[in-house]
Coordinates of C-alpha atoms in Angstrom, one line a residue:
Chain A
X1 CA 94.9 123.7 74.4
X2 CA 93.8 126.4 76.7
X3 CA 90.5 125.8 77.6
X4 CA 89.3 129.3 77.9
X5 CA 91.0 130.6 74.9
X6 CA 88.8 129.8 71.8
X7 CA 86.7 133.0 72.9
X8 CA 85.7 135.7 74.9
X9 CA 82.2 134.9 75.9
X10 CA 81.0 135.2 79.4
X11 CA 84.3 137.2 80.3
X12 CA 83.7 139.7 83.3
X13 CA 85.3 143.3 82.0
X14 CA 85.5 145.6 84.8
X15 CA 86.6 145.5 88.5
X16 CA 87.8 143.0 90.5
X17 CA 87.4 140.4 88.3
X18 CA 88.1 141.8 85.1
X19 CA 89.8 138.5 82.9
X20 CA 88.0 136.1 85.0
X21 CA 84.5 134.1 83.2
X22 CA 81.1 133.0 84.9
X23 CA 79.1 130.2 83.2
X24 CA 76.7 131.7 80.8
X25 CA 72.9 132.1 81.5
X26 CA 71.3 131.8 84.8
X27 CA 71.6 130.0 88.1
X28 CA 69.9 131.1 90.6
X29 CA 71.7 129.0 93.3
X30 CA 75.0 129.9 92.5
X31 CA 73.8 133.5 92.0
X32 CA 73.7 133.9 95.3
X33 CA 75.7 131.0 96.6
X34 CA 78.6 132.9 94.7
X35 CA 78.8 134.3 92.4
X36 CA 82.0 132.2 91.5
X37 CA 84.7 132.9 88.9
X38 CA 86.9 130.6 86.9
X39 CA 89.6 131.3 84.3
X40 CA 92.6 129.3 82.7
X41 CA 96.5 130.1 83.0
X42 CA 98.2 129.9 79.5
X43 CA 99.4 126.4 80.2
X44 CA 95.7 125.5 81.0
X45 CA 95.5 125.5 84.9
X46 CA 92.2 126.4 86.1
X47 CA 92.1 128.8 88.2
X48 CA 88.4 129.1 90.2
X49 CA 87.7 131.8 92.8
X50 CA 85.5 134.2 94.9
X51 CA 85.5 136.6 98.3
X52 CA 83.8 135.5 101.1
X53 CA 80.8 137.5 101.9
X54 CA 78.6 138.4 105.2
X55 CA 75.8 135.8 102.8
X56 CA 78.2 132.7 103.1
X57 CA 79.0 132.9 106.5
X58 CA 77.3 130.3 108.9
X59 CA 76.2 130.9 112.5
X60 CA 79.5 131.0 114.0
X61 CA 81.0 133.7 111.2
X62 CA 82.9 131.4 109.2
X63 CA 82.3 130.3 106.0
X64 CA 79.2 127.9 105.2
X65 CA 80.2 124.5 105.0
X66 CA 77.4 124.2 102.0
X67 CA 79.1 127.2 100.3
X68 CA 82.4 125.9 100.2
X69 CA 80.7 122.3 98.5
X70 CA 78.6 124.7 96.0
X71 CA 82.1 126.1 95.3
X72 CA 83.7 122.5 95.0
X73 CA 80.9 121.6 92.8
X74 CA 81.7 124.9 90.2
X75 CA 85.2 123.8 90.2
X76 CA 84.6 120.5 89.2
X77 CA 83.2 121.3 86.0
X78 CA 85.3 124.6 85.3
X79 CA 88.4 122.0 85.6
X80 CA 86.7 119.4 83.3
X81 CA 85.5 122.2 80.8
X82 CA 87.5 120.9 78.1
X83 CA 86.8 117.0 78.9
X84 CA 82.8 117.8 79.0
X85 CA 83.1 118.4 75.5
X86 CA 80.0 121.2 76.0
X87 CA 78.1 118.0 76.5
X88 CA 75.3 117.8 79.0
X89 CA 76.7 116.8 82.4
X90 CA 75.9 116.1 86.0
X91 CA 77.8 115.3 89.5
X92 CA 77.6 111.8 90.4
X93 CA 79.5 111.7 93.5
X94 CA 81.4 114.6 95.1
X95 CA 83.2 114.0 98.4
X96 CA 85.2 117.1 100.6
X97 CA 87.5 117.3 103.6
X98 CA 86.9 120.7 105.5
X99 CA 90.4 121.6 106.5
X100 CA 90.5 124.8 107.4
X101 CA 87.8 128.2 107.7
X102 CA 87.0 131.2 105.4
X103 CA 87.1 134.5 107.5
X104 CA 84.7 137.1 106.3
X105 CA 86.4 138.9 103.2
X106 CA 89.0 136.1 102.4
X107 CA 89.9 135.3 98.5
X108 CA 88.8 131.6 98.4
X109 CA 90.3 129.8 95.3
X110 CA 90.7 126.8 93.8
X111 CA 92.4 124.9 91.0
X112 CA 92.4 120.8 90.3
X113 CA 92.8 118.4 87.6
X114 CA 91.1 115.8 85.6
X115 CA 92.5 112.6 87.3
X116 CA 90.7 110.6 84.1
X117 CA 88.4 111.6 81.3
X118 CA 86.8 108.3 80.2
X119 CA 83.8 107.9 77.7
X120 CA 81.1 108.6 80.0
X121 CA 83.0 109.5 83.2
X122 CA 84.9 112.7 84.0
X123 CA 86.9 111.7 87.2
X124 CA 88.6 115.2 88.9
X125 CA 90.1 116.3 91.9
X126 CA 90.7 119.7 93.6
X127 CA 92.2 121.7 96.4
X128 CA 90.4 125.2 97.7
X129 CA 92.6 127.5 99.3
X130 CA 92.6 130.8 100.9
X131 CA 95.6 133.2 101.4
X132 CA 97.9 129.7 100.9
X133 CA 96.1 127.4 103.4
X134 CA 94.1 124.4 102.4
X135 CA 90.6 125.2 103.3
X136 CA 88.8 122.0 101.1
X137 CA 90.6 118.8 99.5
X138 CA 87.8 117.2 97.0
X139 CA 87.0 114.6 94.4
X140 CA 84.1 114.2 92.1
X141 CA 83.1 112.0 89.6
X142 CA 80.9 114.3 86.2
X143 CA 78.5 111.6 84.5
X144 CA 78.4 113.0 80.6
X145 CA 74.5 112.7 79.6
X146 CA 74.9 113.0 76.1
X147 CA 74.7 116.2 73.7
X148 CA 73.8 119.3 75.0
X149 CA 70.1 120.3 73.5
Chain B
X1 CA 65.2 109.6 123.7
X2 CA 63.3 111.9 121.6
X3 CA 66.5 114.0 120.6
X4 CA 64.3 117.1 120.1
X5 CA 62.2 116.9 122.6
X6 CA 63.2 118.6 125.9
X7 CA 62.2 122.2 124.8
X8 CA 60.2 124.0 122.3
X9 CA 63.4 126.5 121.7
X10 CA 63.0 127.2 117.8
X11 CA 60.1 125.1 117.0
X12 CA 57.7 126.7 114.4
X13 CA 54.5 127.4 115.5
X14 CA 52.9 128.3 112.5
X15 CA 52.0 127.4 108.3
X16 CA 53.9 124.5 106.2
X17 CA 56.3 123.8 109.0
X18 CA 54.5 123.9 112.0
X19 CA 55.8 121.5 114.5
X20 CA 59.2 122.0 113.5
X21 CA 62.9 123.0 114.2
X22 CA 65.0 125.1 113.5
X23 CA 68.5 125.6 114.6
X24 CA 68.2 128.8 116.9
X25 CA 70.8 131.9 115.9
X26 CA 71.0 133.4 112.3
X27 CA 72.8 131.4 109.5
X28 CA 73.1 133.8 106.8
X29 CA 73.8 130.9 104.0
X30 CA 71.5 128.7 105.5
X31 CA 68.8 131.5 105.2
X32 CA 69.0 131.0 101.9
X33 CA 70.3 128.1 100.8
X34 CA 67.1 126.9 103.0
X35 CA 65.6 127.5 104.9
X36 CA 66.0 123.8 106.5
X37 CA 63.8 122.2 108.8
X38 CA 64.2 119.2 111.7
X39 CA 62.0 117.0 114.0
X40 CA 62.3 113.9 115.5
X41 CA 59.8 111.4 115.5
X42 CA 58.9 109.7 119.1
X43 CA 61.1 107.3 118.5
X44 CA 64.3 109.2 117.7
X45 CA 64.2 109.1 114.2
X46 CA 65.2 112.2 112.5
X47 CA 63.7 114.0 110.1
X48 CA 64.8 116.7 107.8
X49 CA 62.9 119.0 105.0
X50 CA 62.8 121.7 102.6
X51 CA 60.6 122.8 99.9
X52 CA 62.3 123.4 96.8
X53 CA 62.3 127.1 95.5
X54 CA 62.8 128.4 92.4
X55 CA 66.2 130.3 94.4
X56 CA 67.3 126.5 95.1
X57 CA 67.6 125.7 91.3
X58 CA 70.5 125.6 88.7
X59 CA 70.9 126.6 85.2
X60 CA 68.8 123.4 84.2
X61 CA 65.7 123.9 86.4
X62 CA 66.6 121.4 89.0
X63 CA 67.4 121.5 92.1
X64 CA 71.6 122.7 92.4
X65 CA 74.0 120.3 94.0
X66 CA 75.3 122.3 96.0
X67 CA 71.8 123.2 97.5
X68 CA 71.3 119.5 98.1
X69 CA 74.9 118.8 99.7
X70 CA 74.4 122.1 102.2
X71 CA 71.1 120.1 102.9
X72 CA 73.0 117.2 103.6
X73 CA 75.8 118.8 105.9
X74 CA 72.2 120.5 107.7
X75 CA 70.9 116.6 108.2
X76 CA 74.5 115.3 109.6
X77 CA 73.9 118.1 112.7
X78 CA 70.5 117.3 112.7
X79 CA 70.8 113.6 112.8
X80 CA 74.1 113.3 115.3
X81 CA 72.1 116.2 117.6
X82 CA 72.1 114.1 120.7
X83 CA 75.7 113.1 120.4
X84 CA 77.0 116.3 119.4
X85 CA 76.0 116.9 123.3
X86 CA 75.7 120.8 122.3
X87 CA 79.5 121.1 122.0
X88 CA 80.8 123.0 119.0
X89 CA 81.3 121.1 116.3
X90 CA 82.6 121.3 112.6
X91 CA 82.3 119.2 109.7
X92 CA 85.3 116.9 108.8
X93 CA 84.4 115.3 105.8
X94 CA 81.1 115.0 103.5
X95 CA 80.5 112.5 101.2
X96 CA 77.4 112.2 98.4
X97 CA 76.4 110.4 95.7
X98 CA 73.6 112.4 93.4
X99 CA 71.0 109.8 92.3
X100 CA 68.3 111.6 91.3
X101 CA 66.8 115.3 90.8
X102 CA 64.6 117.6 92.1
X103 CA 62.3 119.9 90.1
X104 CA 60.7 123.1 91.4
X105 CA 58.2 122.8 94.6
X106 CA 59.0 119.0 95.6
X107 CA 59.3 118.4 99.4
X108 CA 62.6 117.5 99.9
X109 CA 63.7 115.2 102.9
X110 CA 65.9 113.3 104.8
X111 CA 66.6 110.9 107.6
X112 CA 69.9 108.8 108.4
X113 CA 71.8 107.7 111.7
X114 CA 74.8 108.0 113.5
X115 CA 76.5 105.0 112.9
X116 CA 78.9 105.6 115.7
X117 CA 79.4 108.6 118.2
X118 CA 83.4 108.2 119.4
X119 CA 85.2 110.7 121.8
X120 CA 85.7 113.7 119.2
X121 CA 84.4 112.1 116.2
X122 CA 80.4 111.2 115.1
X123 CA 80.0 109.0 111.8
X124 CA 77.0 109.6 110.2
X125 CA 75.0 108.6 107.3
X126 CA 71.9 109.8 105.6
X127 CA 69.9 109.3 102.5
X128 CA 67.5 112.6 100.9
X129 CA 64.7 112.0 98.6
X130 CA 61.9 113.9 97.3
X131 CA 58.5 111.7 96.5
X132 CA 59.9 108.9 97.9
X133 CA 62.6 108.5 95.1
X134 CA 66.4 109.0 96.5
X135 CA 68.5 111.9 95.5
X136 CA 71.6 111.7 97.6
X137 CA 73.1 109.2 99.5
X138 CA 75.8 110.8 101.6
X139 CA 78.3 110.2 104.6
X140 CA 80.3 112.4 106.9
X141 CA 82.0 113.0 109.6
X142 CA 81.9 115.6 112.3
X143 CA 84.8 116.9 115.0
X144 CA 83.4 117.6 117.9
X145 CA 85.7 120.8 119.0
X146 CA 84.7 121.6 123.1
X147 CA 82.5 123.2 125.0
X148 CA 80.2 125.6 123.0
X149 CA 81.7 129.5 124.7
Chain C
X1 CA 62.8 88.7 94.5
X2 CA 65.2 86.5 96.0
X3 CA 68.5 87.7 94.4
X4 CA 70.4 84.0 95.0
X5 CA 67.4 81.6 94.6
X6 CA 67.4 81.0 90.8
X7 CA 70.2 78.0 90.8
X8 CA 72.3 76.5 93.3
X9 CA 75.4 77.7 91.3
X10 CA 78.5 78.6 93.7
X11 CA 76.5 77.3 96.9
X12 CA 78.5 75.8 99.6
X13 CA 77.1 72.3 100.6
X14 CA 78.8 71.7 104.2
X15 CA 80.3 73.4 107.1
X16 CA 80.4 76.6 108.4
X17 CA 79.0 78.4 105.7
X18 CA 76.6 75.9 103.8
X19 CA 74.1 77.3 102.5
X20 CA 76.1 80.2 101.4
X21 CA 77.8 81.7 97.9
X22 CA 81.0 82.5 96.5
X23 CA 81.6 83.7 93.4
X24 CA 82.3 81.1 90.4
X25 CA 85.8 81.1 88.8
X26 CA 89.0 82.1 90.9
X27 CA 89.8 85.2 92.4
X28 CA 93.5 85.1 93.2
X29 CA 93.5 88.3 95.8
X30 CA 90.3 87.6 97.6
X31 CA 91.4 83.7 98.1
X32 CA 93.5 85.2 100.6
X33 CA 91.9 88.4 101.4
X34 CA 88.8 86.4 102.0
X35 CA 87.5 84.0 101.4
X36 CA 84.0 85.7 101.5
X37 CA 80.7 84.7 101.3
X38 CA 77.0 85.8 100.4
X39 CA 73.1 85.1 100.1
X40 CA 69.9 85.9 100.1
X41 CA 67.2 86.1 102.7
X42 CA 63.7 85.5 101.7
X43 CA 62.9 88.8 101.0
X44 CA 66.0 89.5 99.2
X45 CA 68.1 91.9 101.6
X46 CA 71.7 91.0 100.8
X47 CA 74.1 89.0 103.7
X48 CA 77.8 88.9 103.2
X49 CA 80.1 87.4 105.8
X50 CA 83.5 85.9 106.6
X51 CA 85.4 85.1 109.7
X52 CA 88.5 87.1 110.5
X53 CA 91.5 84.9 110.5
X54 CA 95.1 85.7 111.1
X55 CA 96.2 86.4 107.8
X56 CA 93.7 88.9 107.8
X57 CA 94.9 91.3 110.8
X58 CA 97.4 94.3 111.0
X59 CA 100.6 94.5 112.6
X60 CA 98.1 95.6 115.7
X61 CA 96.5 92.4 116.2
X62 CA 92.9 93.8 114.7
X63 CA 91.6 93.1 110.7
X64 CA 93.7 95.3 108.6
X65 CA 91.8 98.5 106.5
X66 CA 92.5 96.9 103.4
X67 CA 90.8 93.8 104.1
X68 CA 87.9 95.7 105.2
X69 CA 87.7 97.4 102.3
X70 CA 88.6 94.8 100.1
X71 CA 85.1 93.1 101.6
X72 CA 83.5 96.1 101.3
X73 CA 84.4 96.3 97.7
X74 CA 82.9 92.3 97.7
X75 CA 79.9 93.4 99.4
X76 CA 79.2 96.2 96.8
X77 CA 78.5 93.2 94.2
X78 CA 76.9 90.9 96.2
X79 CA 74.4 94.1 97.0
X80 CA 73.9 95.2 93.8
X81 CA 74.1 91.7 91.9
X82 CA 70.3 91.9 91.1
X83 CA 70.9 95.3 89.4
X84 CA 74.2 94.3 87.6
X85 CA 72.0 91.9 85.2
X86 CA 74.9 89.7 84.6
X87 CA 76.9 92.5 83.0
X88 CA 80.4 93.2 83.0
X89 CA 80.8 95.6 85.6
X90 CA 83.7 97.6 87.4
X91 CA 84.1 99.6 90.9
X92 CA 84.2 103.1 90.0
X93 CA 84.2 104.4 93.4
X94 CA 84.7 103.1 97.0
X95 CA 84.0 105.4 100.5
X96 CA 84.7 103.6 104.0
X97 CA 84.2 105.5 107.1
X98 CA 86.2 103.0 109.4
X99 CA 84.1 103.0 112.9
X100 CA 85.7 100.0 114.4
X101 CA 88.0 97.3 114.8
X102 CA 88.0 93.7 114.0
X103 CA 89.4 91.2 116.6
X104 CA 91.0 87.5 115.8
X105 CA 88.4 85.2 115.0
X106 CA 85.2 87.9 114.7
X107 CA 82.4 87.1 112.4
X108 CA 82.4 90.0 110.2
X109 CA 78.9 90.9 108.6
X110 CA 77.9 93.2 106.1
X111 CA 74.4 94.4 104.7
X112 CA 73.1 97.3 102.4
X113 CA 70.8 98.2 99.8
X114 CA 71.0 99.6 95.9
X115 CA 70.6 103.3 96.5
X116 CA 70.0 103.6 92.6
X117 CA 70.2 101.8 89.6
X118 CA 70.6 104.0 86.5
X119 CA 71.1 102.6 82.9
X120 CA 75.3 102.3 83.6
X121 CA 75.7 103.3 87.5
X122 CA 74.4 101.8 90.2
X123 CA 74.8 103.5 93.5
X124 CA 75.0 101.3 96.8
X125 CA 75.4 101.8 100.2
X126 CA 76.5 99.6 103.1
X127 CA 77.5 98.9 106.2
X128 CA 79.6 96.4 108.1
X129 CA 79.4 95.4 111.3
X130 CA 80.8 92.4 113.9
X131 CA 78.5 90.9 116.8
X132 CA 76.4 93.9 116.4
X133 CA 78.7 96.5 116.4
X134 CA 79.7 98.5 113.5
X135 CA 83.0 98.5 111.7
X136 CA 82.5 100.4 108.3
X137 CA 79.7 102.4 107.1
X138 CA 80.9 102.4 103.5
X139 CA 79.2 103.6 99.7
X140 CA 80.4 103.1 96.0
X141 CA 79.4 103.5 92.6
X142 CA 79.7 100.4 89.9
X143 CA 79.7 100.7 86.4
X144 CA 78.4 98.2 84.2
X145 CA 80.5 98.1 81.3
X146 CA 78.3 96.1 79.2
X147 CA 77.4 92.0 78.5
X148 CA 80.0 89.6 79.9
X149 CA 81.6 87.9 77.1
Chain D
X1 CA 113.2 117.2 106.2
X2 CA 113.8 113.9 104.9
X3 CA 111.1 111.6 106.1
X4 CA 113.1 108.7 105.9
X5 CA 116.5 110.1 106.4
X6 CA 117.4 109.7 110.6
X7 CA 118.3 106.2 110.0
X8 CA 118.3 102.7 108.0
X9 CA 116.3 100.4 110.1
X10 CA 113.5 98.8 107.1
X11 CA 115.6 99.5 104.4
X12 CA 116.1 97.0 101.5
X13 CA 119.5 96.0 101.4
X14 CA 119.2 93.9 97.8
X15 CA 117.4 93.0 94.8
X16 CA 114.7 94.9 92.8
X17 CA 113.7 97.1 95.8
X18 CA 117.2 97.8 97.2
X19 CA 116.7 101.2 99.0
X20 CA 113.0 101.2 99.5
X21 CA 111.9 100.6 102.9
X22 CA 109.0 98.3 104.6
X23 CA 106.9 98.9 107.8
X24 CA 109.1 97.2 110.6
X25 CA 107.0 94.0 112.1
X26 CA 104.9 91.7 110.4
X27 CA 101.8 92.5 109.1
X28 CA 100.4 89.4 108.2
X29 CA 97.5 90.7 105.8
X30 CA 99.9 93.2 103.5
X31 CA 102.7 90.0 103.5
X32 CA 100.3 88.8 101.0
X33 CA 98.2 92.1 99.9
X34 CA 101.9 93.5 99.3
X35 CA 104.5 93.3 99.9
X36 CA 104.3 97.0 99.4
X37 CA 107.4 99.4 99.7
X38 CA 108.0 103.1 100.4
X39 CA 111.0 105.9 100.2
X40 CA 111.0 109.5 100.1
X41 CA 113.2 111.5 97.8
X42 CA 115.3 114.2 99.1
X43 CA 113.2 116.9 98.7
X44 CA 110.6 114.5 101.2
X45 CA 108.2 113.7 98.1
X46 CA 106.9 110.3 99.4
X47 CA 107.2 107.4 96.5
X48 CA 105.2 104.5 97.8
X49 CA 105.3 101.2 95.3
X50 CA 105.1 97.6 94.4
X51 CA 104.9 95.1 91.5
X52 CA 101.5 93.7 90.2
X53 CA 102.0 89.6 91.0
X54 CA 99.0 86.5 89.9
X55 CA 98.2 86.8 94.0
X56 CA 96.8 90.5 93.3
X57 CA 94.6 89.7 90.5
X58 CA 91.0 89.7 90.5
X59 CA 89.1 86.9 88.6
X60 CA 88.9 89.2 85.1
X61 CA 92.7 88.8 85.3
X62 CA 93.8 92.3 86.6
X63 CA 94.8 94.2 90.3
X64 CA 91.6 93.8 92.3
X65 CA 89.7 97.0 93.9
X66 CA 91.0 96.0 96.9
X67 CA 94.5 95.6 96.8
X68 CA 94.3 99.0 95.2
X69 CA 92.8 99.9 98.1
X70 CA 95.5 98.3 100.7
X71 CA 98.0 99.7 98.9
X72 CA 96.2 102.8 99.2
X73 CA 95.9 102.4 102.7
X74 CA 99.0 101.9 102.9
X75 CA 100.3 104.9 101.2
X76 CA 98.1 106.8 103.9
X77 CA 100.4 106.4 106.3
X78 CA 103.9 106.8 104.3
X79 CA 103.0 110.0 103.2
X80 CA 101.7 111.3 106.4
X81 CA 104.4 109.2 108.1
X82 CA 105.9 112.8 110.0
X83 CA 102.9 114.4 110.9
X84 CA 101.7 111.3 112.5
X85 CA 105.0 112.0 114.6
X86 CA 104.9 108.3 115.4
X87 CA 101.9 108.3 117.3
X88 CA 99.4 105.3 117.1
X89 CA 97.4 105.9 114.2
X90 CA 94.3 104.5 112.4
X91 CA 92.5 105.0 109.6
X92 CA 88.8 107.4 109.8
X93 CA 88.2 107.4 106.2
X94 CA 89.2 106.5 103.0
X95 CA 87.4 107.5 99.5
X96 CA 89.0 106.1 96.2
X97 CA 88.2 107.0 92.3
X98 CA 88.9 103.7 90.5
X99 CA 90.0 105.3 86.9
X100 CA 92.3 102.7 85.5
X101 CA 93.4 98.6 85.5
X102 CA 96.6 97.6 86.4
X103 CA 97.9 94.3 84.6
X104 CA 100.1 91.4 85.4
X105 CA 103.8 92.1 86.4
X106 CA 103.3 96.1 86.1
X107 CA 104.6 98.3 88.7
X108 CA 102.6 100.3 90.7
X109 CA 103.6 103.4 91.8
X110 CA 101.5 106.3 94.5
X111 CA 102.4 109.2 96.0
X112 CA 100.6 112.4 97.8
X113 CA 100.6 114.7 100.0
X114 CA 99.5 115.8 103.6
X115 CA 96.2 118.3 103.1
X116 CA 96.9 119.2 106.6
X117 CA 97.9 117.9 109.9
X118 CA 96.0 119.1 112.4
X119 CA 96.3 118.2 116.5
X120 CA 94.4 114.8 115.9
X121 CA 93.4 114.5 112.6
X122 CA 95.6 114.2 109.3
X123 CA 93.9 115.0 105.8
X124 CA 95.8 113.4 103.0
X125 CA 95.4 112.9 99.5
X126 CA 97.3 111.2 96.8
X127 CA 97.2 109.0 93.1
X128 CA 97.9 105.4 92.5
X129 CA 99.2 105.2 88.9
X130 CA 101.1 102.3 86.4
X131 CA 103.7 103.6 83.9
X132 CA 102.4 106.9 84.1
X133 CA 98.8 106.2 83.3
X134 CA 96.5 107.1 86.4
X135 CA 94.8 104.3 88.9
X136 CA 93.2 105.6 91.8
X137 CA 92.7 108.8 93.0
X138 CA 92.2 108.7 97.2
X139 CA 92.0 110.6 99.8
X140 CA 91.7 110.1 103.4
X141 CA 91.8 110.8 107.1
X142 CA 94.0 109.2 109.4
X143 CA 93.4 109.6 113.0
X144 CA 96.0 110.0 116.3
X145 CA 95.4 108.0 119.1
X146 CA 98.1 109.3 120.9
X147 CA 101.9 107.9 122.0
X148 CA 102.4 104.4 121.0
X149 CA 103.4 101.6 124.0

């Protein structure tokens, strides 16, 4: 199935990302953390991505080490969407490996798969890129809380 | 040693957070992902806070995960300050497990320890809680890459 | 509470380690891995030990990862035994920071605490360490899978 | 390139694992954790395996966490065996997602890949799985220490 095919809510319509979805309703941490984008390739590949601006960028004008987790963490449930079931979810663990930095500007992206979707336990993994080069390898573990009120 | 102790460089002098630190230099995600605050007790110990805002939240009304892992990757430089020895440094790897959450206005903190300082590498690990009830464990591992220019 | 003191089930009666547990029934991989042991002190913080022997060490001479971890992954139960209630319960994740080696005939020590015991998770954290020093800071995540048959 | 092409020193001659190759030297704790083998295809995808015997078994009767975790380790260093450019090499971290149980007399297959190799760090990631179905997930770092005696 393709997990962002059943409808067309929370699709962006113009500019840059045009096709691409946010999560619907408000965040304030990721509103300004990101805003981050995902979408899903006909065979079901998440796709997940954003462009480094001047607000990510830590002291030494690279990307925020905190940004690129707050990204990690977004991926983890835009891969999982279909697994989650729309049910209420939360991280349990998340761990990253920071191998490479986000200039100002860059495309970041990121795509990943559900290792194991078990009752309660959503077990996924990732890769962030930019421009081709590995910039985050992570793993996360979503604990499913139970119908979404 | 009191690791914070041989200057007053970026100590707050006034409101909530008098008496402490923070890093000197602007960190546009920091700025608002935080702002983050350090001290060091006189024996060493380290200490790390926030308050939480309503900009720190997600969708849910808590506090976002990736607010509370760019607090965590704030506490690993803040905790391994003396054996960083002021030489830039990056974040290798960052671990967490999310065992609790935060709700709007809680005082957010954390302390941990450098579990060993090596030649180019300093393990640490921390623990954040808010009331005195844990919200993250978490791990890492800085590079220490040379002489700050 | 004391987490060992309610039977002498498991307790070894002479030698080296008397006064100390194992688990009942047989383990075939930690027969060799280990054997390890556990207990109690008075106010309940968690000991787990074993001595490094030769079928324990690398092709280097020092205690190979895997048997670090595979202690780790011991110690994670013997912390959390209180919290586990008697339940079947199952590693769901394991994080070691290795910190340093472990020479021929080292006592090897381990300690932690239960971070968190939710309804099915329990979070711990950990640390080894031999004559002082440490070896492995290390974290994990059980999950109880319900009574023990 | 063919990791494991310039020559045939370790390789299997006979029997089930005819082709496969071992470590060269003993290493008295995977002897018994393993014997664990590895080979790369010709395209340089590392294959890493080994066959689920009673000496692997936990006491509920299936692989124990930490043989997964050995054989893990293990894998580390296969598929990162030309980056480490046969340099001594240890293990900095290792993080595992414990998703599935691995019976009696199963095989047990992992590969990966290398994240990056950087000057003294290597960032890899890979999956443990059994006829098909996934095991572990893992990722890890693996540090140079520079020319081996």
């Amino acid at each position: 199935m393709d997990g962002g095919g059943e409808d067309d809510r929370g699709v962006i319509k113009d500019g840059e990302w045009a096709g691409w979805r946010t999560w619907e309703g408000s965040d304030p941490f990721e509103d300004h953390a990101g805003p981050f984008y995902f979408r899903y390739d006909a065979d079901g590949t998440p796709r997940c991505a954003f462009r480094a601006e001047k607000k990510h960028m830590n002291g030494g004008g690279f990307m925020h080490g905190g940004c690129i987790m707050t990204f990690a963490d977004f991926s983890l449930f835009a891969i999982a969407r279909d697994a989650l079931e729309g049910q209420h979810s939360v991280t349990a663990t998340l761990n990253g490996e920071f191998v490479g930095a986000v200039p100002l500007g860059a495309l970041v992206e990121a795509t990943g798969e559900v290792v194991r979707a078990a009752r309660s336990l959503v077990f996924v993994r990732g890769l962030i890129t930019t421009g081709g080069e590995p910039v985050m390898s992570f793993s996360g573990v979503i604990k499913k809380r139970g119908p979404r009120k």
